[in-house]
Short mmCIF file of C-alpha atoms in Angstrom, two decimals:
data_model
loop_
_atom_site.label_atom_id
_atom_site.label_comp_id
_atom_site.label_asym_id
_atom_site.label_seq_id
_atom_site.Cartn_x
_atom_site.Cartn_y
_atom_site.Cartn_z
CA UNK A 1 0.67 -26.39 -32.25
CA UNK A 2 0.81 -27.67 -28.66
CA UNK A 3 3.97 -27.37 -26.62
CA UNK A 4 4.77 -27.86 -22.97
CA UNK A 5 4.66 -24.75 -20.97
CA UNK A 6 7.74 -23.05 -19.66
CA UNK A 7 6.36 -23.36 -16.27
CA UNK A 8 5.86 -27.09 -16.43
CA UNK A 9 8.18 -29.23 -14.50
CA UNK A 10 8.13 -33.13 -14.21
CA UNK A 11 10.45 -35.09 -12.14
CA UNK A 12 10.86 -38.51 -10.53
CA UNK A 13 11.60 -39.41 -6.88
CA UNK A 14 12.38 -42.94 -6.16
CA UNK A 15 9.70 -44.81 -8.04
CA UNK A 16 7.19 -42.06 -8.17
CA UNK A 17 6.65 -39.35 -10.81
CA UNK A 18 5.50 -35.89 -10.17
CA UNK A 19 4.03 -32.86 -12.23
CA UNK A 20 4.21 -29.21 -11.19
CA UNK A 21 3.13 -25.98 -13.01
CA UNK A 22 4.46 -22.84 -11.42
CA UNK A 23 1.74 -20.64 -13.27
CA UNK A 24 -1.14 -22.46 -11.75
CA UNK A 25 0.71 -23.85 -8.71
CA UNK A 26 -0.64 -27.22 -9.57
CA UNK A 27 1.26 -30.16 -8.28
CA UNK A 28 0.17 -33.67 -8.44
CA UNK A 29 1.76 -37.27 -8.42
CA UNK A 30 1.30 -38.74 -11.91
CA UNK A 31 1.65 -42.05 -13.64
CA UNK A 32 4.93 -42.91 -15.59
CA UNK A 33 2.80 -43.14 -18.66
CA UNK A 34 1.81 -39.50 -18.39
CA UNK A 35 5.34 -38.52 -17.48
CA UNK A 36 6.73 -40.18 -20.44
CA UNK A 37 3.86 -38.53 -22.88
CA UNK A 38 4.86 -35.13 -21.52
CA UNK A 39 8.56 -35.68 -21.52
CA UNK A 40 8.55 -36.98 -25.11
CA UNK A 41 5.87 -34.53 -26.24
CA UNK A 42 3.68 -37.37 -27.71
CA UNK A 43 0.41 -35.52 -27.44
CA UNK A 44 -1.25 -37.90 -30.01
CA UNK A 45 -1.39 -40.51 -27.26
CA UNK A 46 -3.64 -38.42 -25.12
CA UNK A 47 -7.59 -38.38 -25.40
CA UNK A 48 -9.37 -35.19 -26.01
CA UNK A 49 -10.40 -34.90 -22.43
CA UNK A 50 -6.84 -35.57 -21.17
CA UNK A 51 -5.54 -32.99 -23.37
CA UNK A 52 -8.22 -30.44 -22.20
CA UNK A 53 -7.24 -31.02 -18.73
CA UNK A 54 -3.60 -30.40 -19.36
CA UNK A 55 -4.38 -27.12 -21.17
CA UNK A 56 -6.69 -26.05 -18.37
CA UNK A 57 -3.96 -26.61 -15.87
CA UNK A 58 -1.50 -24.79 -18.16
CA UNK A 59 0.75 -27.86 -18.39
CA UNK A 60 0.64 -27.61 -22.14
CA UNK A 61 -0.11 -24.38 -24.16
CA UNK A 62 -0.46 -23.23 -27.80
CA UNK A 63 3.12 -22.38 -29.10
CA UNK A 64 2.06 -18.81 -30.06
CA UNK A 65 0.93 -18.21 -26.41
CA UNK A 66 4.15 -19.54 -24.84
CA UNK A 67 4.96 -16.09 -23.34
CA UNK A 68 1.50 -14.96 -22.75
CA UNK A 69 1.74 -15.17 -18.86
CA UNK A 70 5.02 -13.33 -18.79
CA UNK A 71 3.74 -10.49 -21.06
CA UNK A 72 0.48 -10.23 -19.14
CA UNK A 73 2.43 -10.13 -15.73
CA UNK A 74 4.37 -7.32 -17.03
CA UNK A 75 1.34 -5.34 -18.18
CA UNK A 76 -0.20 -5.91 -14.79
CA UNK A 77 3.03 -4.77 -12.97
CA UNK A 78 3.49 -1.61 -15.11
CA UNK A 79 -0.28 -0.71 -14.41
CA UNK A 80 0.00 -1.11 -10.78
CA UNK A 81 3.36 0.69 -10.54
CA UNK A 82 1.85 3.92 -12.34
CA UNK A 83 -1.55 3.89 -10.75
CA UNK A 84 -2.59 7.34 -9.48
CA UNK A 85 -5.19 6.56 -7.06
CA UNK A 86 -2.76 5.13 -4.38
CA UNK A 87 -0.04 7.22 -2.61
CA UNK A 88 2.62 5.46 -0.58
CA UNK A 89 4.81 7.63 1.72
CA UNK A 90 7.52 6.67 4.23
CA UNK A 91 8.14 9.71 6.25
CA UNK A 92 11.44 10.19 8.06
CA UNK A 93 10.88 12.88 10.72
CA UNK A 94 14.46 12.47 11.97
CA UNK A 95 17.70 10.75 11.20
CA UNK A 96 18.77 10.74 14.75
CA UNK A 97 18.83 7.53 16.70
CA UNK A 98 19.08 6.75 20.32
CA UNK A 99 21.01 3.46 19.68
CA UNK A 100 24.65 2.87 18.78
CA UNK A 101 24.39 -0.37 16.93
CA UNK A 102 28.23 -0.93 15.87
CA UNK A 103 27.15 -2.17 12.34
CA UNK A 104 24.94 0.85 11.54
CA UNK A 105 25.99 3.47 9.04
CA UNK A 106 24.12 6.23 10.75
CA UNK A 107 26.93 7.45 13.12
CA UNK A 108 28.92 8.49 10.06
CA UNK A 109 26.09 10.75 8.89
CA UNK A 110 24.45 13.86 10.24
CA UNK A 111 21.35 13.90 12.33
CA UNK A 112 18.59 16.09 11.18
CA UNK A 113 15.03 16.75 12.38
CA UNK A 114 12.01 17.72 10.09
CA UNK A 115 11.05 21.54 10.14
CA UNK A 116 7.64 23.22 9.90
CA UNK A 117 8.69 24.12 6.38
CA UNK A 118 9.06 20.59 5.30
CA UNK A 119 5.71 19.59 7.06
CA UNK A 120 4.10 22.26 5.02
CA UNK A 121 5.75 20.75 1.82
CA UNK A 122 4.55 17.44 2.68
CA UNK A 123 0.91 18.58 2.86
CA UNK A 124 1.27 20.41 -0.54
CA UNK A 125 2.99 17.31 -2.00
CA UNK A 126 -0.01 15.09 -0.96
CA UNK A 127 -2.48 17.57 -2.26
CA UNK A 128 -0.66 17.86 -5.48
CA UNK A 129 -1.68 14.23 -6.22
CA UNK A 130 -4.98 15.03 -7.25
CA UNK A 131 -6.23 11.61 -8.24
CA UNK A 132 -4.93 9.97 -5.02
CA UNK A 133 -7.57 8.60 -2.59
CA UNK A 134 -5.63 6.17 -0.34
CA UNK A 135 -2.49 6.93 1.53
CA UNK A 136 -0.18 4.23 2.80
CA UNK A 137 1.81 5.85 5.49
CA UNK A 138 4.92 4.71 7.26
CA UNK A 139 7.21 6.41 9.94
CA UNK A 140 10.81 5.39 9.61
CA UNK A 141 14.30 6.80 10.63
CA UNK A 142 16.86 6.96 12.46
CA UNK A 143 14.59 6.30 15.17
CA UNK A 144 11.33 7.96 14.37
CA UNK A 145 10.06 8.15 18.00
CA UNK A 146 12.77 10.43 18.85
CA UNK A 147 10.51 13.01 16.83
CA UNK A 148 7.25 11.81 18.28
CA UNK A 149 5.95 15.38 18.46
CA UNK A 150 6.49 15.68 14.71
CA UNK A 151 4.81 12.35 13.98
CA UNK A 152 1.76 13.54 15.91
CA UNK A 153 1.53 16.93 14.53
CA UNK A 154 2.00 15.81 10.85
CA UNK A 155 -0.53 12.96 11.22
CA UNK A 156 -3.10 15.36 12.50
CA UNK A 157 -2.37 17.77 9.57
CA UNK A 158 -2.76 15.01 7.03
CA UNK A 159 -6.00 14.07 8.41
CA UNK A 160 -7.36 17.58 8.40
CA UNK A 161 -5.50 19.33 5.51
CA UNK A 162 -5.76 16.60 2.90
CA UNK A 163 -8.41 14.70 1.21
CA UNK A 164 -6.67 11.27 1.12
CA UNK A 165 -7.90 8.39 3.42
CA UNK A 166 -5.06 6.80 5.42
CA UNK A 167 -5.65 3.41 4.38
CA UNK A 168 -2.53 1.73 6.23
CA UNK A 169 -0.70 3.33 9.16
CA UNK A 170 2.70 1.75 10.20
CA UNK A 171 5.95 2.37 11.84
CA UNK A 172 9.40 0.95 11.76
CA UNK A 173 10.86 1.43 15.22
CA UNK A 174 13.56 -0.06 17.52
CA UNK A 175 10.69 -0.11 20.22
CA UNK A 176 12.65 1.50 22.97
CA UNK A 177 10.65 4.56 23.21
CA UNK A 178 7.15 3.03 23.10
CA UNK A 179 5.83 4.80 26.01
CA UNK A 180 2.18 4.81 27.11
CA UNK A 181 1.62 8.21 25.29
CA UNK A 182 3.10 6.68 22.07
CA UNK A 183 0.97 3.59 22.43
CA UNK A 184 -2.14 5.63 23.03
CA UNK A 185 -1.61 7.77 19.98
CA UNK A 186 -1.13 4.73 17.69
CA UNK A 187 -4.23 3.22 19.04
CA UNK A 188 -6.15 6.28 18.47
CA UNK A 189 -4.79 6.52 14.87
CA UNK A 190 -5.46 2.84 13.94
CA UNK A 191 -1.99 1.52 13.69
CA UNK A 192 -2.02 -1.27 11.21
CA UNK A 193 1.64 -2.58 11.82
CA UNK A 194 4.68 -1.84 13.78
CA UNK A 195 8.08 -3.53 12.94
CA UNK A 196 10.48 -3.98 15.78
CA UNK A 197 13.82 -5.45 15.35
CA UNK A 198 15.71 -7.82 17.76
CA UNK A 199 19.33 -8.69 17.06
CA UNK A 200 18.86 -12.22 18.68
CA UNK A 201 18.25 -13.54 22.08
CA UNK A 202 18.75 -11.12 25.10
CA UNK A 203 22.49 -11.58 25.49
CA UNK A 204 23.36 -11.29 21.88
CA UNK A 205 20.84 -8.35 21.27
CA UNK A 206 22.27 -6.34 24.10
CA UNK A 207 25.81 -6.65 22.73
CA UNK A 208 24.83 -4.83 19.46
CA UNK A 209 21.69 -2.85 20.22
CA UNK A 210 22.39 -0.63 23.10
CA UNK A 211 21.64 3.06 24.27
CA UNK A 212 23.98 5.59 22.82
CA UNK A 213 26.27 7.08 25.18
CA UNK A 214 25.54 4.90 28.30
CA UNK A 215 25.75 1.50 26.62
CA UNK A 216 22.54 0.61 28.69
CA UNK A 217 20.95 -2.73 27.79
CA UNK A 218 17.68 -2.49 25.75
CA UNK A 219 16.26 -6.03 25.43
CA UNK A 220 13.99 -6.14 28.48
CA UNK A 221 12.68 -2.67 27.68
CA UNK A 222 11.79 -3.50 24.05
CA UNK A 223 10.37 -6.86 25.05
CA UNK A 224 8.01 -5.16 27.60
CA UNK A 225 7.00 -2.43 24.94
CA UNK A 226 6.26 -5.23 22.46
CA UNK A 227 3.73 -6.95 24.79
CA UNK A 228 2.15 -3.54 25.61
CA UNK A 229 1.87 -2.76 21.95
CA UNK A 230 0.36 -6.06 21.24
CA UNK A 231 -2.22 -6.12 24.08
CA UNK A 232 -3.37 -2.49 23.75
CA UNK A 233 -3.73 -2.51 19.89
CA UNK A 234 -4.98 -6.02 19.30
CA UNK A 235 -5.89 -5.00 15.63
CA UNK A 236 -2.32 -4.05 14.67
CA UNK A 237 0.28 -6.69 13.50
CA UNK A 238 3.20 -6.42 15.85
CA UNK A 239 6.00 -7.90 13.71
CA UNK A 240 9.26 -8.67 15.19
CA UNK A 241 12.14 -8.79 12.83
CA UNK A 242 15.00 -11.00 14.09
CA UNK A 243 18.22 -9.95 12.42
CA UNK A 244 20.06 -13.18 11.48
CA UNK A 245 23.20 -14.37 9.52
CA UNK A 246 25.14 -17.65 9.67
CA UNK A 247 26.36 -16.87 13.10
CA UNK A 248 23.11 -16.57 15.03
CA UNK A 249 20.34 -18.06 12.81
CA UNK A 250 19.20 -20.38 15.61
CA UNK A 251 18.32 -17.41 17.75
CA UNK A 252 15.26 -17.01 15.39
CA UNK A 253 13.96 -20.45 16.33
CA UNK A 254 14.19 -19.56 20.00
CA UNK A 255 12.45 -16.09 19.58
CA UNK A 256 9.81 -17.69 17.39
CA UNK A 257 8.78 -20.35 19.94
CA UNK A 258 8.84 -17.61 22.60
CA UNK A 259 6.49 -15.40 20.91
CA UNK A 260 4.23 -18.31 19.49
CA UNK A 261 3.71 -19.66 23.25
CA UNK A 262 -0.09 -19.88 24.04
CA UNK A 263 0.17 -17.06 26.47
CA UNK A 264 1.28 -14.52 23.99
CA UNK A 265 -0.93 -12.21 22.04
CA UNK A 266 -1.93 -13.69 18.74
CA UNK A 267 -1.15 -10.39 16.92
CA UNK A 268 2.54 -10.91 17.42
CA UNK A 269 4.45 -12.29 14.35
CA UNK A 270 8.09 -13.11 14.19
CA UNK A 271 10.05 -13.38 10.94
CA UNK A 272 13.77 -13.74 10.26
CA UNK A 273 15.45 -10.55 8.89
CA UNK A 274 18.19 -11.73 6.63
CA UNK A 275 21.05 -9.32 7.18
CA UNK A 276 22.84 -8.40 3.90
CA UNK A 277 26.31 -7.56 4.99
CA UNK A 278 28.59 -6.62 2.05
CA UNK A 279 32.18 -7.51 1.33
CA UNK A 280 34.62 -4.59 1.63
CA UNK A 281 34.50 -3.89 -1.94
CA UNK A 282 30.65 -3.63 -1.54
CA UNK A 283 30.23 -5.79 -4.77
CA UNK A 284 28.54 -8.82 -3.19
CA UNK A 285 27.31 -10.51 0.15
CA UNK A 286 29.99 -11.35 2.41
CA UNK A 287 30.59 -15.09 3.78
CA UNK A 288 28.43 -14.78 6.83
CA UNK A 289 25.39 -13.50 4.95
CA UNK A 290 22.90 -15.83 3.23
CA UNK A 291 22.26 -15.47 -0.63
CA UNK A 292 18.72 -15.85 -1.99
CA UNK A 293 19.51 -19.21 -3.39
CA UNK A 294 20.56 -20.51 0.25
CA UNK A 295 17.37 -19.61 1.99
CA UNK A 296 15.25 -22.73 1.26
CA UNK A 297 17.88 -24.80 3.10
CA UNK A 298 17.99 -22.44 5.90
CA UNK A 299 14.02 -22.60 6.23
CA UNK A 300 14.29 -26.35 6.08
CA UNK A 301 16.41 -26.11 9.12
CA UNK A 302 13.74 -23.84 10.92
CA UNK A 303 11.10 -26.44 9.97
CA UNK A 304 13.03 -29.21 11.48
CA UNK A 305 13.29 -27.36 14.84
CA UNK A 306 9.52 -26.80 14.99
CA UNK A 307 8.92 -23.51 13.24
CA UNK A 308 5.76 -23.78 11.22
CA UNK A 309 7.10 -23.22 7.85
CA UNK A 310 5.11 -23.50 4.69
CA UNK A 311 7.74 -24.32 2.10
CA UNK A 312 5.42 -24.96 -0.84
CA UNK A 313 5.97 -22.27 -3.49
CA UNK A 314 3.49 -19.33 -3.71
CA UNK A 315 2.86 -16.52 -6.05
CA UNK A 316 4.43 -13.37 -5.08
CA UNK A 317 4.09 -9.67 -6.01
CA UNK A 318 7.10 -8.65 -7.88
CA UNK A 319 9.05 -5.45 -7.37
CA UNK A 320 9.22 -2.92 -4.65
CA UNK A 321 8.48 0.93 -4.12
CA UNK A 322 11.60 1.60 -6.19
CA UNK A 323 9.68 0.98 -9.54
CA UNK A 324 6.38 2.61 -8.25
CA UNK A 325 5.79 6.19 -9.50
CA UNK A 326 3.72 7.24 -6.52
CA UNK A 327 5.77 5.62 -3.64
CA UNK A 328 8.52 7.84 -1.97
CA UNK A 329 10.44 8.20 1.14
CA UNK A 330 10.56 11.81 2.40
CA UNK A 331 13.57 12.74 4.54
CA UNK A 332 13.59 15.50 7.22
CA UNK A 333 14.85 18.08 4.73
CA UNK A 334 12.20 17.26 2.13
CA UNK A 335 14.67 15.08 0.29
CA UNK A 336 13.06 12.21 -1.72
CA UNK A 337 14.46 8.64 -2.05
CA UNK A 338 13.29 5.55 -3.77
CA UNK A 339 14.86 2.93 -1.52
CA UNK A 340 14.98 2.25 2.19
CA UNK A 341 18.72 1.72 1.81
CA UNK A 342 19.40 5.15 0.58
CA UNK A 343 18.04 7.08 3.44
CA UNK A 344 20.39 9.74 4.73
CA UNK A 345 22.78 9.23 1.63
CA UNK A 346 22.99 12.52 -0.21
CA UNK A 347 24.18 11.05 -3.34
CA UNK A 348 21.12 8.85 -3.59
CA UNK A 349 18.52 11.76 -3.27
CA UNK A 350 16.19 11.81 -6.48
CA UNK A 351 14.38 14.87 -5.87
CA UNK A 352 13.04 17.41 -3.08
CA UNK A 353 9.24 18.13 -2.29
CA UNK A 354 10.25 21.84 -1.77
CA UNK A 355 11.58 22.14 -5.28
CA UNK A 356 9.25 19.89 -7.30
CA UNK A 357 9.40 22.27 -10.30
CA UNK A 358 12.96 21.00 -10.98
CA UNK A 359 13.48 17.91 -13.04
CA UNK A 360 14.10 14.65 -11.02
CA UNK A 361 17.69 13.31 -11.02
CA UNK A 362 18.81 10.79 -13.60
CA UNK A 363 18.89 8.22 -10.74
CA UNK A 364 15.12 8.54 -10.42
CA UNK A 365 14.68 7.44 -14.10
CA UNK A 366 17.29 4.59 -13.74
CA UNK A 367 15.56 3.29 -10.47
CA UNK A 368 12.02 3.31 -12.06
CA UNK A 369 12.94 2.18 -15.42
CA UNK A 370 16.06 -0.07 -15.13
CA UNK A 371 15.23 -2.30 -12.15
CA UNK A 372 11.98 -3.84 -13.55
CA UNK A 373 11.93 -7.55 -12.58
CA UNK A 374 11.28 -8.67 -16.07
CA UNK A 375 14.85 -9.24 -17.53
CA UNK A 376 15.24 -11.41 -20.59
CA UNK A 377 16.52 -14.31 -18.65
CA UNK A 378 13.17 -14.29 -16.62
CA UNK A 379 11.08 -14.95 -19.90
CA UNK A 380 12.31 -18.67 -20.00
CA UNK A 381 12.47 -19.26 -16.29
CA UNK A 382 10.40 -22.02 -14.58
CA UNK A 383 10.26 -20.11 -11.32
CA UNK A 384 9.23 -16.76 -12.77
CA UNK A 385 5.61 -17.00 -11.39
CA UNK A 386 6.82 -17.74 -7.94
CA UNK A 387 9.70 -15.26 -7.80
CA UNK A 388 9.37 -11.69 -6.38
CA UNK A 389 11.90 -10.45 -8.88
CA UNK A 390 14.64 -9.87 -6.23
CA UNK A 391 15.88 -6.82 -4.65
CA UNK A 392 15.54 -3.84 -6.85
CA UNK A 393 18.38 -2.19 -5.02
CA UNK A 394 20.85 -5.08 -5.82
CA UNK A 395 19.38 -5.33 -9.26
CA UNK A 396 20.44 -1.67 -9.86
CA UNK A 397 23.88 -2.08 -8.52
CA UNK A 398 24.51 -5.22 -10.63
CA UNK A 399 23.58 -3.18 -13.73
CA UNK A 400 25.32 0.19 -12.88
CA UNK A 401 27.94 -0.57 -10.49
CA UNK A 402 29.44 -3.83 -11.59
CA UNK A 403 28.15 -5.84 -8.57
CA UNK A 404 27.07 -9.49 -8.58
CA UNK A 405 24.38 -9.94 -5.99
CA UNK A 406 21.89 -12.75 -6.13
CA UNK A 407 18.53 -11.54 -7.12
CA UNK A 408 16.86 -14.90 -8.14
CA UNK A 409 14.37 -17.06 -6.18
CA UNK A 410 15.03 -18.68 -2.90
CA UNK A 411 14.64 -22.17 -4.47
CA UNK A 412 18.41 -22.29 -5.58
CA UNK A 413 18.35 -25.54 -7.36
CA UNK A 414 15.77 -27.83 -8.98
CA UNK A 415 16.30 -30.20 -6.14
CA UNK A 416 15.37 -27.57 -3.68
CA UNK A 417 12.12 -26.84 -5.74
CA UNK A 418 11.37 -30.58 -5.59
CA UNK A 419 11.91 -30.79 -1.78
CA UNK A 420 9.56 -27.95 -1.44
CA UNK A 421 6.90 -29.46 -3.43
CA UNK A 422 7.08 -32.82 -1.86
CA UNK A 423 6.58 -31.22 1.65
CA UNK A 424 3.11 -30.39 0.55
CA UNK A 425 2.18 -34.05 0.71
CA UNK A 426 2.09 -33.81 4.50
CA UNK A 427 1.80 -30.15 5.24
CA UNK A 428 -0.38 -28.83 7.99
CA UNK A 429 -3.13 -26.40 7.02
CA UNK A 430 -2.53 -24.23 10.10
CA UNK A 431 1.02 -23.09 9.23
CA UNK A 432 1.60 -19.48 10.59
CA UNK A 433 4.41 -18.57 8.35
CA UNK A 434 5.07 -18.79 4.65
CA UNK A 435 8.47 -18.70 3.18
CA UNK A 436 9.42 -15.40 2.47
CA UNK A 437 12.45 -13.08 1.96
#
C-alpha cells in the first residue's frame, strides 16, 4: 500500500503550490493537480512513471516502510556513538581563569591545576583504548592558556607515549593570552580550530569580559591576537563566537561585517553564540534568551542586515558527546564529565581516570542512555531529518529535573519552515554561513 511519507509537506503560497520532503531535502514548485493528488492520496491518477518519481524522492513510500528512515537513523547513530576506533577528549588543564565575567559560575568554585599524576593517568587512559586510532583533542577551561606549560607537556607526551593519531587539535580560549610562544606552539602542532569568544562590540565586551583584579579592558588585545592567530596559522579555523541574547543581537551583525571585510584573513569565521540564561528556578530559559523555535526569525533579521545566511534546511548530525561512549571531558583532578556545562561541578562527575576500576556513576548511564534524540514524538515529526535532536543537557534536565527547555528544531512553526524553503528560490551559492545552533 502506498502512503504519503511522514517527511512530505505540501503547501500553497498565493497562487503557487510547493512540495518538500525533509528526508531527501527535495523542494519544488508543483502544479495544483499534483498538489491535490497528494493531498487526497489519489495515487491511481498518476502514471507509472510519475509514481516512480515520487517514490524515488521519498514523497510516497510503502506503508510498511513508513518508519524505515527513523529506524535506520537510530541504528547509524548508535553505531557511531559506540565506535571504538575514535577517541574524543576535552582536557581541562586548569579551572582557573584570568577574567572576572560577572555572569560566570566559576568564581563560586575552586581553581585547580592538573598534576603530573593526572597527566600520567591521561596517558594510561588513552592507551587503555586499544582499538582507538584517531584522537580528537580539545583544550578547555577555565582559561586553558593559564596552564600553557601543562598543555605543551601533555601534548608532547601524547605524541610520544601513545599510538593514537591526533586527527583534530583545537582549543576554546578567551584569546587574551595568545602570545607569540603560544601561537608558535599551536602552529607546530597543526592546530585545527580555535574558538574565541567576544561579548559583543568593543564597549559592551569590555563591560563583561575584563581582567580579574584590575578590571583592565580586553577587547583590543583579543582582537589583535585573533588576527595574529589567523595570519600565522592559515590552515586553522579561527572561530569567533559572539555571545548574544535579545539585548545585543545586533552586535553580531556588526562583528560579522567587520571580520568578513576583504582585508581580513579568510580563515576567520564568526557565528552567534546563543546565550542560554536560565530563570531563577533553573527550569527554563529566561525572557532575554532565545528559545530554539525563535532562532529562525532571528536569522531572518541577520539576513535582512546583510549577513550571508543560508536559511534552507539541511541535514544535521544528531546528538553530542553526552551520548558517545568514547567522548569525555577530563578535569584537572582526573575527574570525568560528559557535558561541557558540567565542568567543575562535583555532583556531575561520572568517573575518574585514576580509578577506572570503579563502576561509573548512575549519572553516566542516564546521560548516555536517556538523552538519545529519538523520542516517540520524533517518529512522526516532519522535521526529524533536519533536526539535530536538541541539547542533550536540556533533554536530561527535562526528563529528570522537571524542567521545560525547548529542544526541538529552529523552525518553530510550519510558516517558518515555508519561509526558509522559499528563500532557496533566490539563494546565493556563495553563502558563508549556514543556519546552526
